[in-house]
Amino acid sequence: SQTIHQWPATLVQPVGSPLSLECTVEGTSNPNLYWYRQAAGRGLQLLFYSVGIGQISSEVPQNLSASRPQDRQFILSSKKLLLSDSGFYLCAWSLAGEVGEQYFGPGTRLTVT
Amino acid sequence: KNQVEQSPQSLIILEGKNCTLQCNYTVSPFSNLRWYKQDTGRGPVSLTIMTFSENTKSNGRYTATLDADTKQSSLHITASQLSDSASYICVVRSGGSYIPTFGRGTSLIVHP
């Protein structure tokens, strides 16, 4: 069976510090991978998606970046965090192709102070 | 522009009561519509998926309907339980796209 992991589960970082959130998927190959952010009381905002290694599409211009160094690994990074980066970050995967269900990870709660 | 609108934004009901959540979309071309349940602090989990040809689908106490002509869907919860307290998110995918369109969700609180 497939599983998706995210870490860390919670993170408190000062403004201006760097960020690295990691997401890994087990039990499937060549998945589509997604990073979402959910601000308090808001809907899910798609940040990045990837349909293959090294292929990253950005949906929202901001100070975040994403990388996919391996088939089932997706990393969200920032060089300098802003207060507005606080939120709940969710990684998701779906089978290759455009109509598959998305399976979400447990999320990372980021608080920028 | 593809959009998904959900109503109400929040809802409070007593345990054992029924409720209905609404989803209106302007996604084209339509591929499928999913309802997700998101517990606080957790990732969303799929409840149902509906394609163009389906107008009703059930998953236990959850029943989703789809009217593709009016581009509306509803999620009916029967005999609510405390564990139904969560955010319910409507997600619509268009054909040929990797990117689904998410509604903002309806926050449901079930009181004893």
XYZ file of N, CA and C in Angstrom:
675
model
N 0.849 -1.187 0.000
C 0.000 0.000 0.000
C 0.892 1.247 0.000
N 0.269 2.341 -0.434
C 1.033 3.568 -0.543
C 0.908 4.388 0.736
N 1.982 5.042 1.096
C 1.963 5.953 2.240
C 2.715 7.217 1.873
N 2.356 8.289 2.530
C 3.005 9.573 2.310
C 3.428 10.136 3.656
N 4.649 10.598 3.716
C 5.214 11.116 4.949
C 5.594 12.573 4.773
N 5.427 13.327 5.841
C 5.887 14.714 5.865
C 6.604 14.963 7.178
N 7.663 15.736 7.104
C 8.299 16.177 8.331
C 9.000 17.503 8.123
N 9.095 18.268 9.203
C 8.581 17.921 10.522
C 7.072 18.116 10.621
N 6.488 17.688 11.725
C 5.056 17.859 11.926
C 4.726 19.288 12.315
N 5.583 19.885 13.119
C 5.421 21.280 13.511
C 6.774 21.964 13.475
N 6.726 23.274 13.234
C 7.966 24.027 13.102
C 7.695 25.472 13.479
N 8.567 26.029 14.311
C 8.500 27.445 14.660
C 9.821 28.067 14.241
N 9.739 29.041 13.328
C 10.947 29.639 12.776
C 10.864 31.164 12.851
N 11.986 31.830 13.075
C 11.971 33.300 13.069
C 11.941 33.840 11.650
N 11.424 35.052 11.529
C 11.428 35.741 10.237
C 12.856 35.832 9.710
N 13.015 35.578 8.414
C 14.324 35.683 7.794
C 15.136 34.403 7.811
N 14.660 33.393 8.519
C 15.389 32.122 8.573
C 15.013 31.260 7.362
N 15.847 30.265 7.043
C 15.533 29.393 5.913
C 14.530 28.316 6.307
N 13.997 27.653 5.280
C 12.986 26.615 5.504
C 13.262 25.429 4.592
N 13.044 24.247 5.133
C 13.080 23.044 4.312
C 12.069 22.058 4.858
N 11.037 21.780 4.069
C 10.031 20.780 4.418
C 10.154 19.628 3.444
N 10.053 18.423 3.983
C 10.262 17.254 3.137
C 9.021 16.377 3.077
N 8.817 15.810 1.920
C 7.687 14.917 1.678
C 8.192 13.712 0.903
N 7.853 12.515 1.368
C 8.222 11.310 0.629
C 7.011 10.398 0.498
N 6.977 9.694 -0.606
C 5.880 8.773 -0.905
C 6.461 7.379 -1.053
N 5.779 6.400 -0.497
C 6.197 5.012 -0.612
C 5.117 4.195 -1.302
N 5.540 3.168 -2.025
C 4.589 2.215 -2.572
C 4.044 2.556 -3.939
N 4.605 3.565 -4.605
C 4.159 3.893 -5.950
C 5.330 4.490 -6.713
N 5.233 4.502 -8.026
C 6.305 5.055 -8.847
C 5.779 6.184 -9.716
N 6.658 7.158 -9.955
C 6.352 8.288 -10.825
C 5.028 8.974 -10.473
N 4.820 9.274 -9.196
C 3.564 9.954 -8.852
C 3.611 11.421 -9.241
N 2.448 12.025 -9.408
C 2.364 13.483 -9.437
C 2.459 13.940 -7.972
N 3.200 14.998 -7.735
C 3.379 15.491 -6.366
C 2.959 16.953 -6.275
N 2.415 17.322 -5.136
C 1.846 18.661 -4.952
C 2.231 19.212 -3.579
N 2.447 20.527 -3.522
C 2.556 21.246 -2.259
C 1.418 22.237 -2.180
N 0.695 22.198 -1.049
C -0.377 23.146 -0.779
C -0.084 23.876 0.522
N -0.651 25.077 0.635
C -0.632 25.795 1.905
C -2.072 26.135 2.279
N -2.345 26.015 3.555
C -3.674 26.320 4.070
C -3.515 27.297 5.218
N -3.883 28.550 4.974
C -3.852 29.536 6.042
C -5.066 29.318 6.940
N -4.984 29.831 8.157
C -6.055 29.625 9.129
C -7.395 30.080 8.567
N -8.388 29.171 8.568
C -9.722 29.515 8.108
C -9.847 29.703 6.605
N -8.829 29.310 5.879
C -8.854 29.486 4.417
C -8.797 28.138 3.720
N -9.033 28.182 2.410
C -8.954 26.970 1.619
C -7.526 26.605 1.271
N -7.381 25.496 0.573
C -6.059 25.045 0.162
C -5.574 25.843 -1.051
N -4.357 26.324 -0.948
C -3.740 27.081 -2.033
C -2.623 26.238 -2.635
N -2.719 25.913 -3.921
C -1.680 25.136 -4.567
C -0.442 25.995 -4.753
N 0.693 25.488 -4.296
C 1.958 26.212 -4.419
C 2.775 25.680 -5.596
N 3.006 24.380 -5.617
C 3.822 23.756 -6.645
C 3.258 22.379 -6.973
N 3.523 21.933 -8.191
C 3.246 20.549 -8.519
C 4.332 20.037 -9.451
N 4.471 18.706 -9.451
C 5.529 18.076 -10.229
C 5.011 16.779 -10.840
N 5.266 16.617 -12.121
C 4.837 15.392 -12.793
C 6.022 14.458 -13.049
N 7.234 14.852 -12.628
C 8.391 13.994 -12.795
C 9.615 14.620 -12.156
N 10.675 13.821 -12.055
C 11.911 14.313 -11.434
C 12.386 15.569 -12.158
N 12.698 16.580 -11.379
C 13.224 17.814 -11.938
C 12.204 18.690 -12.625
N 10.942 18.256 -12.677
C 9.887 19.037 -13.332
C 9.009 19.676 -12.261
N 9.127 20.979 -12.119
C 8.390 21.708 -11.101
C 7.608 22.827 -11.764
N 6.338 22.924 -11.425
C 5.508 24.030 -11.907
C 5.056 24.835 -10.701
N 5.207 26.148 -10.806
C 4.827 27.044 -9.730
C 3.492 27.695 -10.049
N 2.606 27.693 -9.069
C 1.292 28.271 -9.275
C 1.173 29.669 -8.698
N 1.985 29.993 -7.714
C 1.869 31.278 -7.040
C 3.265 31.874 -6.855
N 3.530 33.059 -7.396
C 4.850 33.679 -7.216
C 5.051 34.112 -5.775
N 6.123 33.695 -5.170
C 6.389 34.026 -3.776
C 7.828 33.665 -3.453
N 8.183 33.730 -2.175
C 9.573 33.465 -1.810
C 9.830 32.004 -1.513
N 8.957 31.118 -1.959
C 9.141 29.694 -1.755
C 9.628 29.043 -3.049
N 10.284 27.902 -2.915
C 10.705 27.121 -4.070
C 10.510 25.648 -3.757
N 10.480 24.830 -4.791
C 10.303 23.393 -4.600
C 11.309 22.654 -5.459
N 11.658 21.459 -5.008
C 12.553 20.611 -5.779
C 12.113 19.171 -5.654
N 12.451 18.384 -6.652
C 12.126 16.958 -6.659
C 13.399 16.211 -7.044
N 14.266 15.987 -6.057
C 15.553 15.356 -6.360
C 15.452 13.871 -6.681
N 14.399 13.229 -6.193
C 14.168 11.819 -6.462
C 12.704 11.623 -6.847
N 12.406 10.461 -7.409
C 11.072 10.200 -7.939
C 9.972 10.416 -6.906
N 10.231 10.022 -5.651
C 9.184 10.063 -4.636
C 9.524 11.012 -3.490
N 10.325 12.021 -3.789
C 10.708 12.996 -2.782
C 10.434 14.398 -3.294
N 9.765 15.175 -2.477
C 9.388 16.531 -2.864
C 9.755 17.449 -1.708
N 10.505 18.505 -1.990
C 11.012 19.377 -0.945
C 10.527 20.804 -1.184
N 10.064 21.439 -0.131
C 9.647 22.838 -0.177
C 10.654 23.660 0.611
N 11.143 24.726 -0.002
C 12.216 25.501 0.630
C 11.940 26.993 0.562
N 12.641 27.690 1.438
C 12.677 29.148 1.379
C 14.025 29.608 1.901
N 14.558 30.662 1.331
C 15.827 31.204 1.814
C 15.594 32.138 2.998
N 14.453 32.858 2.966
C 14.149 33.805 4.042
C 12.641 33.821 4.274
N 12.229 33.320 5.419
C 10.817 33.242 5.715
C 10.214 34.613 6.040
N 8.955 34.762 5.659
C 8.171 35.943 5.994
C 7.080 35.545 6.988
N 6.549 36.528 7.707
C 5.448 36.229 8.621
C 4.275 35.590 7.874
N 4.056 36.044 6.656
C 2.926 35.547 5.867
C 3.108 34.112 5.409
N 4.278 33.536 5.645
C 4.496 32.128 5.278
C 3.914 31.164 6.313
N 3.475 31.685 7.435
C 2.858 30.820 8.443
C 1.628 30.127 7.872
N 1.463 28.883 8.244
C 0.299 28.147 7.768
C 0.496 26.655 7.907
N -0.439 25.920 7.345
C -0.419 24.463 7.377
C -0.044 23.999 5.978
N 1.080 23.311 5.862
C 1.589 22.895 4.560
C 1.287 21.412 4.351
N 0.649 21.152 3.242
C 0.247 19.788 2.921
C 0.912 19.335 1.630
N 1.448 18.139 1.672
C 1.978 17.490 0.484
C 0.939 16.459 0.030
N 0.810 16.277 -1.260
C -0.139 15.292 -1.775
C 0.473 14.598 -2.980
N -0.022 13.393 -3.246
C 0.398 12.690 -4.443
C -0.829 12.147 -5.159
N -0.658 11.902 -6.446
C -1.685 11.226 -7.223
C -0.982 10.361 -8.261
N -1.706 9.378 -8.766
C -1.127 8.536 -9.798
C -0.864 9.362 -11.053
N 0.095 8.975 -11.823
C 0.398 9.678 -13.063
C -0.860 9.754 -13.932
N -1.077 10.916 -14.513
C -2.319 11.153 -15.255
C -3.124 12.215 -14.540
N -4.145 12.742 -15.177
C -4.765 13.943 -14.649
C -6.054 13.718 -13.881
N -6.532 12.497 -13.781
C -7.853 12.328 -13.167
C -7.810 11.565 -11.852
N -6.629 11.266 -11.362
C -6.528 10.452 -10.164
C -6.846 11.195 -8.891
N -7.220 10.442 -7.882
C -7.452 10.999 -6.549
C -6.143 11.508 -5.971
N -6.206 12.582 -5.214
C -5.048 13.079 -4.493
C -5.069 12.515 -3.080
N -3.916 12.050 -2.643
C -3.754 11.521 -1.296
C -2.843 12.473 -0.533
N -3.338 12.936 0.608
C -2.634 13.975 1.342
C -1.816 13.403 2.487
N -0.692 14.080 2.754
C 0.105 13.747 3.914
C -0.484 14.350 5.172
N 0.175 14.119 6.310
C -0.348 14.600 7.590
C -0.164 16.090 7.809
N 0.676 16.735 7.000
C 0.838 18.180 7.096
C 1.944 18.628 8.034
N 2.413 19.845 7.805
C 3.379 20.504 8.677
C 2.804 21.850 9.090
N 2.732 22.067 10.393
C 2.252 23.351 10.901
C 3.448 24.267 11.077
N 3.538 25.321 10.267
C 4.657 26.274 10.325
C 4.191 27.574 10.942
N 4.902 28.007 11.967
C 4.653 29.309 12.582
C 5.902 30.142 12.443
N 5.779 31.280 11.777
C 6.902 32.192 11.611
C 6.727 33.325 12.618
N 7.741 33.529 13.459
C 7.618 34.511 14.549
C 8.499 35.737 14.316
N -12.341 31.556 -15.715
C -11.545 31.062 -14.594
C -12.344 30.010 -13.834
N -11.694 28.863 -13.565
C -12.365 27.805 -12.812
C -12.563 28.220 -11.356
N -13.779 28.028 -10.862
C -14.071 28.374 -9.475
C -14.978 27.335 -8.842
N -14.817 27.168 -7.535
C -15.682 26.300 -6.746
C -16.125 27.094 -5.522
N -17.432 27.226 -5.365
C -17.990 27.963 -4.242
C -18.764 27.012 -3.343
N -18.521 27.082 -2.040
C -19.199 26.206 -1.096
C -20.024 27.020 -0.111
N -21.139 26.437 0.283
C -21.977 27.070 1.292
C -22.649 26.003 2.147
N -22.962 26.319 3.410
C -22.539 27.541 4.086
C -21.052 27.494 4.431
N -20.520 28.597 4.883
C -19.113 28.636 5.287
C -18.905 27.813 6.552
N -19.897 27.873 7.449
C -19.840 27.082 8.674
C -21.250 26.672 9.071
N -21.311 25.610 9.850
C -22.598 25.033 10.212
C -22.464 24.345 11.563
N -23.429 24.585 12.422
C -23.457 23.930 13.736
C -24.767 23.164 13.849
N -24.657 21.879 14.167
C -25.860 21.057 14.307
C -25.736 20.193 15.555
N -26.862 19.652 15.977
C -26.867 18.747 17.118
C -26.640 17.312 16.645
N -25.995 16.569 17.493
C -25.747 15.151 17.206
C -27.050 14.438 16.872
N -26.988 13.628 15.825
C -28.163 12.877 15.402
C -28.958 13.543 14.290
N -28.730 14.836 14.084
C -29.449 15.555 13.029
C -28.776 15.350 11.677
N -29.550 15.625 10.624
C -29.022 15.565 9.265
C -28.609 16.958 8.815
N -27.743 17.009 7.806
C -27.375 18.308 7.234
C -26.964 18.116 5.779
N -27.009 19.231 5.038
C -26.633 19.210 3.630
C -25.696 20.365 3.331
N -24.588 20.043 2.700
C -23.602 21.041 2.305
C -23.664 21.213 0.799
N -23.440 22.440 0.335
C -23.593 22.757 -1.078
C -22.268 23.118 -1.739
N -22.192 22.811 -3.025
C -21.009 23.137 -3.827
C -21.465 23.529 -5.223
N -21.098 24.729 -5.649
C -21.373 25.190 -7.016
C -20.041 25.399 -7.718
N -19.951 24.997 -8.967
C -18.670 25.111 -9.655
C -18.841 25.680 -11.058
N -17.762 26.282 -11.514
C -17.694 26.767 -12.896
C -16.380 26.262 -13.472
N -16.236 24.950 -13.526
C -15.030 24.310 -14.040
C -15.360 23.671 -15.372
N -14.525 23.953 -16.368
C -14.790 23.423 -17.695
C -13.486 23.064 -18.399
N -13.434 21.945 -19.112
C -14.443 20.902 -19.161
C -14.419 20.074 -17.881
N -15.581 19.636 -17.471
C -15.711 18.906 -16.209
C -15.186 17.483 -16.359
N -14.415 17.031 -15.358
C -13.953 15.657 -15.343
C -14.561 14.893 -14.174
N -14.315 15.364 -12.961
C -14.911 14.715 -11.804
C -14.975 15.673 -10.625
N -15.764 15.296 -9.645
C -15.933 16.110 -8.434
C -15.758 15.204 -7.231
N -14.962 15.662 -6.286
C -14.734 14.903 -5.059
C -15.138 15.726 -3.855
N -15.605 15.035 -2.847
C -15.785 15.622 -1.530
C -14.719 15.028 -0.608
N -14.015 15.934 0.090
C -13.008 15.526 1.059
C -13.471 15.934 2.460
N -13.044 15.146 3.438
C -13.234 15.500 4.841
C -11.868 15.804 5.436
N -11.746 16.951 6.092
C -10.480 17.314 6.718
C -10.697 17.550 8.203
N -10.183 16.641 9.008
C -10.188 16.848 10.450
C -9.163 17.914 10.802
N -9.387 18.601 11.910
C -8.502 19.693 12.311
C -7.079 19.184 12.453
N -6.149 19.890 11.798
C -4.746 19.529 11.911
C -4.333 18.293 11.137
N -5.196 17.820 10.243
C -4.891 16.629 9.461
C -5.031 16.935 7.981
N -4.542 16.029 7.148
C -4.733 16.181 5.713
C -6.126 15.737 5.292
N -6.647 16.264 4.199
C -7.980 15.863 3.710
C -7.989 14.396 3.274
N -9.156 13.786 3.448
C -9.359 12.401 3.037
C -10.587 12.345 2.147
N -10.481 11.653 1.025
C -11.581 11.596 0.071
C -12.771 10.812 0.622
N -13.977 11.367 0.429
C -15.216 10.689 0.819
C -15.887 10.050 -0.391
N -16.038 10.825 -1.448
C -16.709 10.328 -2.657
C -16.099 10.987 -3.885
N -16.244 10.310 -5.006
C -15.897 10.899 -6.289
C -17.084 10.701 -7.223
N -17.363 11.720 -8.027
C -18.477 11.621 -8.960
C -18.035 12.086 -10.336
N -18.382 11.340 -11.345
C -18.101 11.716 -12.712
C -19.377 12.250 -13.366
N -19.243 12.671 -14.605
C -20.342 13.358 -15.292
C -21.624 12.528 -15.317
N -21.487 11.223 -15.456
C -22.673 10.374 -15.636
C -23.322 9.954 -14.323
N -22.702 10.279 -13.208
C -23.242 9.851 -11.916
C -23.979 10.993 -11.262
N -25.143 10.735 -10.672
C -25.822 11.811 -9.956
C -26.033 11.527 -8.474
N -25.729 10.321 -8.030
C -25.798 10.034 -6.601
C -24.761 8.977 -6.255
N -24.084 9.203 -5.129
C -23.137 8.204 -4.647
C -23.096 8.270 -3.132
N -23.099 7.111 -2.510
C -23.121 7.052 -1.047
C -21.865 6.398 -0.498
N -21.496 6.828 0.688
C -20.382 6.248 1.442
C -20.818 6.253 2.903
N -21.475 5.175 3.301
C -21.983 5.120 4.674
C -23.066 6.162 4.889
N -22.864 7.024 5.883
C -23.848 8.067 6.177
C -23.704 9.293 5.278
N -22.734 9.277 4.390
C -22.512 10.395 3.473
C -23.107 10.061 2.101
N -23.899 10.984 1.568
C -24.454 10.823 0.225
C -24.191 12.091 -0.572
N -23.521 11.921 -1.686
C -23.231 13.061 -2.549
C -24.137 13.007 -3.769
N -24.553 14.179 -4.213
C -25.335 14.282 -5.444
C -24.632 15.229 -6.398
N -24.889 15.044 -7.667
C -24.294 15.894 -8.687
C -25.330 16.208 -9.754
N -25.489 17.488 -10.055
C -26.307 17.936 -11.178
C -25.366 18.627 -12.149
N -24.953 17.910 -13.172
C -23.972 18.449 -14.110
C -24.553 19.571 -14.970
N -25.869 19.595 -15.115
C -26.490 20.657 -15.916
C -26.410 22.000 -15.198
N -26.726 21.991 -13.905
C -26.671 23.235 -13.129
C -25.319 23.441 -12.465
N -24.439 22.451 -12.600
C -23.090 22.511 -12.012
C -23.163 22.702 -10.503
N -23.952 21.824 -9.898
C -24.100 21.866 -8.449
C -23.924 20.468 -7.869
N -23.360 20.418 -6.677
C -23.245 19.172 -5.944
C -23.633 19.426 -4.497
N -24.097 18.387 -3.841
C -24.394 18.501 -2.421
C -23.853 17.274 -1.702
N -23.561 17.452 -0.435
C -23.141 16.351 0.429
C -24.106 16.300 1.600
N -24.828 15.207 1.698
C -25.809 15.042 2.757
C -25.245 14.092 3.809
N -25.290 14.529 5.054
C -24.816 13.704 6.162
C -26.028 13.302 6.999
N -26.193 12.030 7.172
C -27.347 11.496 7.904
C -26.944 11.106 9.319
N -27.834 11.386 10.252
C -27.620 10.980 11.654
C -26.220 11.359 12.120
N -25.941 12.637 12.140
C -24.590 13.131 12.409
C -24.046 12.619 13.744
N -22.721 12.462 13.751
C -22.012 12.037 14.948
C -20.968 13.093 15.303
N -20.507 13.050 16.535
C -19.504 14.028 16.976
C -18.263 13.974 16.085
N -17.942 12.782 15.607
C -16.756 12.619 14.762
C -16.925 13.226 13.367
N -18.133 13.648 13.039
C -18.340 14.317 11.754
C -17.857 15.764 11.786
N -17.549 16.263 12.971
C -17.031 17.635 13.089
C -15.721 17.728 12.317
N -15.720 18.568 11.280
C -14.564 18.656 10.378
C -14.864 19.714 9.331
N -13.891 19.926 8.464
C -14.115 20.773 7.291
C -14.375 19.862 6.097
N -15.376 20.195 5.292
C -15.726 19.396 4.122
C -15.430 20.224 2.868
N -14.587 19.660 2.032
C -14.050 20.405 0.906
C -14.520 19.785 -0.399
N -15.022 20.616 -1.278
C -15.458 20.198 -2.621
C -14.315 20.495 -3.593
N -13.956 19.511 -4.394
C -12.825 19.655 -5.306
C -13.259 19.197 -6.699
N -13.052 20.041 -7.680
C -13.476 19.730 -9.045
C -12.256 19.708 -9.964
N -12.187 18.676 -10.762
C -11.066 18.547 -11.696
C -11.576 18.695 -13.123
N -10.839 19.438 -13.910
C -11.215 19.587 -15.317
C -10.430 18.593 -16.161
N -10.988 18.225 -17.280
C -10.347 17.261 -18.143
C -9.012 17.758 -18.667
N -8.015 16.895 -18.659
C -6.723 17.263 -19.201
C -5.864 18.098 -18.272
N -6.274 18.248 -17.012
C -5.523 19.095 -16.086
C -4.993 18.285 -14.906
N -3.767 18.601 -14.498
C -3.221 18.014 -13.284
C -3.713 18.727 -12.035
N -4.316 19.900 -12.236
C -4.605 20.791 -11.123
C -6.101 20.842 -10.838
N -6.522 20.313 -9.692
C -7.932 20.433 -9.334
C -8.209 21.816 -8.750
N -9.472 22.193 -8.753
C -9.905 23.456 -8.156
C -10.604 23.156 -6.845
N -10.114 23.772 -5.780
C -10.633 23.511 -4.443
C -11.614 24.589 -4.012
N -12.682 24.170 -3.354
C -13.514 25.118 -2.640
C -12.858 25.451 -1.305
N -13.412 26.485 -0.636
C -12.829 26.893 0.647
C -13.273 25.986 1.789
N -14.264 25.179 1.549
C -14.710 24.252 2.562
C -15.851 24.767 3.415
N -16.577 23.849 4.005
C -17.609 24.150 4.997
C -17.165 23.546 6.308
N -17.111 24.379 7.333
C -16.730 23.898 8.660
C -17.976 23.423 9.390
N -18.016 22.137 9.692
C -19.161 21.548 10.375
C -18.785 21.243 11.820
N -19.624 21.691 12.733
C -19.455 21.372 14.154
C -20.703 20.643 14.613
N -20.507 19.457 15.180
C -21.604 18.665 15.718
C -21.527 18.714 17.232
N -22.573 19.227 17.846
C -22.632 19.339 19.304
C -23.433 18.190 19.897
N -23.021 17.733 21.091
C -23.790 16.655 21.747
C -25.137 17.176 22.248
